Structures are given as C-alpha cells and as structure tokens.
Amino acid sequence: MKNLFLRYVRMGALLLLLINISCKETNDTIPALSKQDLINVKYADHSQNNMDIYLPASRNSLTPVILFIHGGFWSGGDKAMLTELAEYMRDQGYASVNMNYRLTNTAENNIHPAQVNDIKKVFDFLEANSSNYKISSSAYAIVGASSGAHLSLLYSYQNNANNKIKTVVSMAGPTNFSDFRNSNLLQSRVLEGFLGTSFNANPNLYIQASPVTHVSGSSAPTLIFHGKLDAIVPFQQSAELKTRLDQFNVSNKLIVYDDLGHEFAGIDKTPDFLNEINSWISLYLK
C-alpha cells in the first residue's frame, strides 16, 4: 500500500512538472504583435464615417490611443492630411486613429453638432473593440488641425467627465466664435455653413460652440500651436484660449511661430514640431 501511494505521488509530481514545462514553452513561443494598418474602417453608417487605424508593434491593453482630426473649414479636407503625423506617432508606440467625419457640404446638411457626434461614435467604436485591437479603452489624446483642432478642443472640454481624454493638441484651431476681430465675410460665411445660422440670429449657439466657453478646472492639458501671421484663424484665438486655461490653472503650452500663417501642412513634419508634440503627449498620455 505504501509503495502504491508513493507511486501516485511520483506520478502527480511528474504530471505537474510536465504541465509547467508545457505552459512555459507556450508563453515563450507567443510572438509579439507586429504593427498593423487598418484602412477605411467604418465606425458609423454615413459614407464619410471611416477611419484609418495604425496599431504599433508589441501593443497591449495599456497602449494609449491618439485620435487625429483633419481640418478643412468643416466642409472639406480628408484624413490623408494627417496620415504622416499619425504614422509617426504610431512609431513612437501609440495607437493612431485618423478619422474622417461628416462634412457640412453634403446633401444631408450635416451642420454642428454632427461632427462632434461623429467623434463620440469613434470613441464608442474604439472602446467596444479595444480588446480586439489590443489597445487601451481609457487613455486617449486628441490632435486636430484648424477646424479639426476646434472639434478636438470642443469635444475634449465638453465630454471628458470620465477623464479618459488625457490631453488635447490644437494646431491653429478657432476657439471663440463670438470674437469677430480681424474676421471677414468669408469667415462669417464659413461659420454660418457650419452652425446653420448667423451670429445675429442665434448668438448663444456661437458661444456654446466655442471651446473657450467650456474651459474649466477639469479641462484636459492643452498644447497649442499657432502662427502669428495667420489670416484664416487669427492668432488671438489661441492667445485667448491660453489666457482662459491659465485662469483655471489648466496645464497648457502655447508655441508661437512668428513668421508663419495658417500653413501647417509642412510644419507637422519638422523635427522641432515632432519633438514638441511627442514630449507633450508622452508627459500626459500614459
């Protein structure tokens, strides 16, 4: 009986050893995830509701996500405008999502807040699929250019009660639609096309669609780029946003280009710009 008992003990120990070795071999042979490009992924029903997702190598459920929003007066432009920047940030270890959204010049007359609603749909989609993509569902940054910067600021200041948006970056974004200094007829027409009415007809709509209106002590840290010679979005728009953020003690930084206007198409590829945005995002997006 004693010999039989010892035999069972030895068999049990051998079985446990084999299981341990098998598990170790399985873990050691799991390949690291490679980087992956998912192009024109649909996140909603409209033909313009598509996005490109650039997934980094060796990602996991803690990999932060950066959403990129292009400019174009809310009526034009395309995600391709920010593809190089999205790919660059993917290569820094972030999951980059480069979105298109409904434009105002479509037959459906997609005026505000259609574009803001599209941003929410993107985040809902990403959260629902975070386990499939092996990315975080709670660590986001938003980067926008021009009208896309306006949308980035407005969304992050209005929709971040859960603190999932860790930081927002504005490249020459309009921030105050009730400030008509240095504005012209074209700019007024663009805003009317975006909001569906004039300032005189509905001033409160213009105020509520302005990011400066929604700055608070809980606003996400904000990085701002702007050219002093900008004739499309006056520099004072970013200067006012910085003042407002300072009033609420929100971490922020305004980077000024003294000799540039609204042309950020080349700036977002320069080493100085890339160093600034990478340093800022790595500080807050964790």
PDB file of N, CA and C in Angstrom, residues 53-57 59 62-68 86-97 135 139 141 277-286:
ATOM      1  N   ILE A  53      -6.692  53.095 -38.821  1.00  0.00           N
ATOM      2  CA  ILE A  53      -6.165  52.732 -37.509  1.00  0.00           C
ATOM      3  C   ILE A  53      -4.763  52.174 -37.696  1.00  0.00           C
ATOM      4  N   TYR A  54      -3.793  52.812 -37.058  1.00  0.00           N
ATOM      5  CA  TYR A  54      -2.394  52.397 -37.154  1.00  0.00           C
ATOM      6  C   TYR A  54      -1.966  51.839 -35.795  1.00  0.00           C
ATOM      7  N   LEU A  55      -1.813  50.521 -35.751  1.00  0.00           N
ATOM      8  CA  LEU A  55      -1.507  49.843 -34.493  1.00  0.00           C
ATOM      9  C   LEU A  55      -0.012  49.580 -34.379  1.00  0.00           C
ATOM     10  N   PRO A  56       0.588  49.910 -33.221  1.00  0.00           N
ATOM     11  CA  PRO A  56       2.034  49.715 -33.060  1.00  0.00           C
ATOM     12  C   PRO A  56       2.383  48.261 -32.769  1.00  0.00           C
ATOM     13  N   ALA A  57       3.630  47.950 -32.963  1.00  0.00           N
ATOM     14  CA  ALA A  57       4.113  46.620 -32.601  1.00  0.00           C
ATOM     15  C   ALA A  57       4.130  46.472 -31.085  1.00  0.00           C
ATOM     16  N   ARG A  59       1.966  45.922 -28.900  1.00  0.00           N
ATOM     17  CA  ARG A  59       0.911  46.626 -28.168  1.00  0.00           C
ATOM     18  C   ARG A  59       0.226  45.687 -27.182  1.00  0.00           C
ATOM     19  N   LEU A  62      -2.789  48.247 -22.473  1.00  0.00           N
ATOM     20  CA  LEU A  62      -2.428  49.536 -21.871  1.00  0.00           C
ATOM     21  C   LEU A  62      -1.918  50.538 -22.923  1.00  0.00           C
ATOM     22  N   THR A  63      -1.856  50.141 -24.189  1.00  0.00           N
ATOM     23  CA  THR A  63      -1.327  51.023 -25.223  1.00  0.00           C
ATOM     24  C   THR A  63      -2.256  52.214 -25.435  1.00  0.00           C
ATOM     25  N   PRO A  64      -1.777  53.450 -25.205  1.00  0.00           N
ATOM     26  CA  PRO A  64      -2.634  54.631 -25.351  1.00  0.00           C
ATOM     27  C   PRO A  64      -3.001  54.891 -26.808  1.00  0.00           C
ATOM     28  N   VAL A  65      -4.061  55.669 -26.988  1.00  0.00           N
ATOM     29  CA  VAL A  65      -4.623  55.925 -28.315  1.00  0.00           C
ATOM     30  C   VAL A  65      -4.634  57.425 -28.594  1.00  0.00           C
ATOM     31  N   ILE A  66      -4.222  57.812 -29.804  1.00  0.00           N
ATOM     32  CA  ILE A  66      -4.293  59.205 -30.236  1.00  0.00           C
ATOM     33  C   ILE A  66      -5.255  59.302 -31.412  1.00  0.00           C
ATOM     34  N   LEU A  67      -6.250  60.166 -31.286  1.00  0.00           N
ATOM     35  CA  LEU A  67      -7.206  60.415 -32.359  1.00  0.00           C
ATOM     36  C   LEU A  67      -6.808  61.680 -33.109  1.00  0.00           C
ATOM     37  N   PHE A  68      -6.721  61.601 -34.441  1.00  0.00           N
ATOM     38  CA  PHE A  68      -6.349  62.732 -35.283  1.00  0.00           C
ATOM     39  C   PHE A  68      -7.575  63.216 -36.062  1.00  0.00           C
ATOM     40  N   ALA A  86       0.112  60.756 -38.047  1.00  0.00           N
ATOM     41  CA  ALA A  86      -0.461  59.583 -37.375  1.00  0.00           C
ATOM     42  C   ALA A  86       0.508  58.406 -37.409  1.00  0.00           C
ATOM     43  N   GLU A  87       1.153  58.191 -38.552  1.00  0.00           N
ATOM     44  CA  GLU A  87       2.110  57.091 -38.660  1.00  0.00           C
ATOM     45  C   GLU A  87       3.340  57.349 -37.787  1.00  0.00           C
ATOM     46  N   TYR A  88       3.762  58.598 -37.728  1.00  0.00           N
ATOM     47  CA  TYR A  88       4.911  58.934 -36.874  1.00  0.00           C
ATOM     48  C   TYR A  88       4.606  58.620 -35.412  1.00  0.00           C
ATOM     49  N   MET A  89       3.438  59.012 -34.944  1.00  0.00           N
ATOM     50  CA  MET A  89       3.108  58.766 -33.539  1.00  0.00           C
ATOM     51  C   MET A  89       2.888  57.278 -33.271  1.00  0.00           C
ATOM     52  N   ARG A  90       2.406  56.542 -34.278  1.00  0.00           N
ATOM     53  CA  ARG A  90       2.321  55.079 -34.120  1.00  0.00           C
ATOM     54  C   ARG A  90       3.709  54.499 -33.889  1.00  0.00           C
ATOM     55  N   ASP A  91       4.699  55.038 -34.607  1.00  0.00           N
ATOM     56  CA  ASP A  91       6.053  54.521 -34.467  1.00  0.00           C
ATOM     57  C   ASP A  91       6.691  54.913 -33.136  1.00  0.00           C
ATOM     58  N   GLN A  92       6.048  55.807 -32.404  1.00  0.00           N
ATOM     59  CA  GLN A  92       6.504  56.145 -31.052  1.00  0.00           C
ATOM     60  C   GLN A  92       5.849  55.238 -30.003  1.00  0.00           C
ATOM     61  N   GLY A  93       4.982  54.336 -30.451  1.00  0.00           N
ATOM     62  CA  GLY A  93       4.392  53.359 -29.542  1.00  0.00           C
ATOM     63  C   GLY A  93       2.927  53.572 -29.228  1.00  0.00           C
ATOM     64  N   TYR A  94       2.287  54.554 -29.881  1.00  0.00           N
ATOM     65  CA  TYR A  94       0.866  54.816 -29.652  1.00  0.00           C
ATOM     66  C   TYR A  94       0.021  54.175 -30.753  1.00  0.00           C
ATOM     67  N   ALA A  95      -1.225  53.890 -30.425  1.00  0.00           N
ATOM     68  CA  ALA A  95      -2.180  53.505 -31.456  1.00  0.00           C
ATOM     69  C   ALA A  95      -2.755  54.795 -32.032  1.00  0.00           C
ATOM     70  N   SER A  96      -2.594  54.994 -33.340  1.00  0.00           N
ATOM     71  CA  SER A  96      -3.064  56.212 -34.002  1.00  0.00           C
ATOM     72  C   SER A  96      -4.353  55.927 -34.767  1.00  0.00           C
ATOM     73  N   VAL A  97      -5.336  56.794 -34.567  1.00  0.00           N
ATOM     74  CA  VAL A  97      -6.616  56.675 -35.260  1.00  0.00           C
ATOM     75  C   VAL A  97      -6.864  57.989 -36.003  1.00  0.00           C
ATOM     76  N   ILE A 135      -5.596  47.502 -27.384  1.00  0.00           N
ATOM     77  CA  ILE A 135      -5.288  48.891 -27.058  1.00  0.00           C
ATOM     78  C   ILE A 135      -6.057  49.296 -25.816  1.00  0.00           C
ATOM     79  N   ALA A 139      -7.301  55.599 -22.134  1.00  0.00           N
ATOM     80  CA  ALA A 139      -6.192  56.556 -22.229  1.00  0.00           C
ATOM     81  C   ALA A 139      -6.130  57.105 -23.644  1.00  0.00           C
ATOM     82  N   ALA A 141      -5.707  60.687 -26.369  1.00  0.00           N
ATOM     83  CA  ALA A 141      -5.353  62.067 -26.690  1.00  0.00           C
ATOM     84  C   ALA A 141      -6.044  62.410 -27.995  1.00  0.00           C
ATOM     85  N   ILE A 277       5.464  67.877 -29.836  1.00  0.00           N
ATOM     86  CA  ILE A 277       4.226  67.117 -29.658  1.00  0.00           C
ATOM     87  C   ILE A 277       4.494  65.771 -28.994  1.00  0.00           C
ATOM     88  N   ASN A 278       5.624  65.149 -29.336  1.00  0.00           N
ATOM     89  CA  ASN A 278       5.945  63.861 -28.733  1.00  0.00           C
ATOM     90  C   ASN A 278       6.263  64.004 -27.250  1.00  0.00           C
ATOM     91  N   SER A 279       7.001  65.060 -26.904  1.00  0.00           N
ATOM     92  CA  SER A 279       7.347  65.289 -25.496  1.00  0.00           C
ATOM     93  C   SER A 279       6.093  65.570 -24.677  1.00  0.00           C
ATOM     94  N   TRP A 280       5.197  66.384 -25.242  1.00  0.00           N
ATOM     95  CA  TRP A 280       3.975  66.742 -24.517  1.00  0.00           C
ATOM     96  C   TRP A 280       3.079  65.523 -24.304  1.00  0.00           C
ATOM     97  N   ILE A 281       2.851  64.781 -25.366  1.00  0.00           N
ATOM     98  CA  ILE A 281       1.953  63.628 -25.259  1.00  0.00           C
ATOM     99  C   ILE A 281       2.533  62.550 -24.345  1.00  0.00           C
ATOM    100  N   SER A 282       3.841  62.350 -24.410  1.00  0.00           N
ATOM    101  CA  SER A 282       4.445  61.333 -23.532  1.00  0.00           C
ATOM    102  C   SER A 282       4.347  61.736 -22.064  1.00  0.00           C
ATOM    103  N   LEU A 283       4.228  63.040 -21.809  1.00  0.00           N
ATOM    104  CA  LEU A 283       4.102  63.527 -20.436  1.00  0.00           C
ATOM    105  C   LEU A 283       2.723  63.237 -19.853  1.00  0.00           C
ATOM    106  N   TYR A 284       1.689  63.323 -20.701  1.00  0.00           N
ATOM    107  CA  TYR A 284       0.325  63.226 -20.180  1.00  0.00           C
ATOM    108  C   TYR A 284      -0.424  61.964 -20.583  1.00  0.00           C
ATOM    109  N   LEU A 285      -0.053  61.350 -21.696  1.00  0.00           N
ATOM    110  CA  LEU A 285      -0.798  60.184 -22.171  1.00  0.00           C
ATOM    111  C   LEU A 285      -0.101  58.918 -21.709  1.00  0.00           C
ATOM    112  N   LYS A 286      -0.578  58.391 -20.619  1.00  0.00           N
ATOM    113  CA  LYS A 286       0.028  57.203 -20.014  1.00  0.00           C
ATOM    114  C   LYS A 286      -1.048  56.202 -19.623  1.00  0.00           C
TER     115      LYS A 286
END
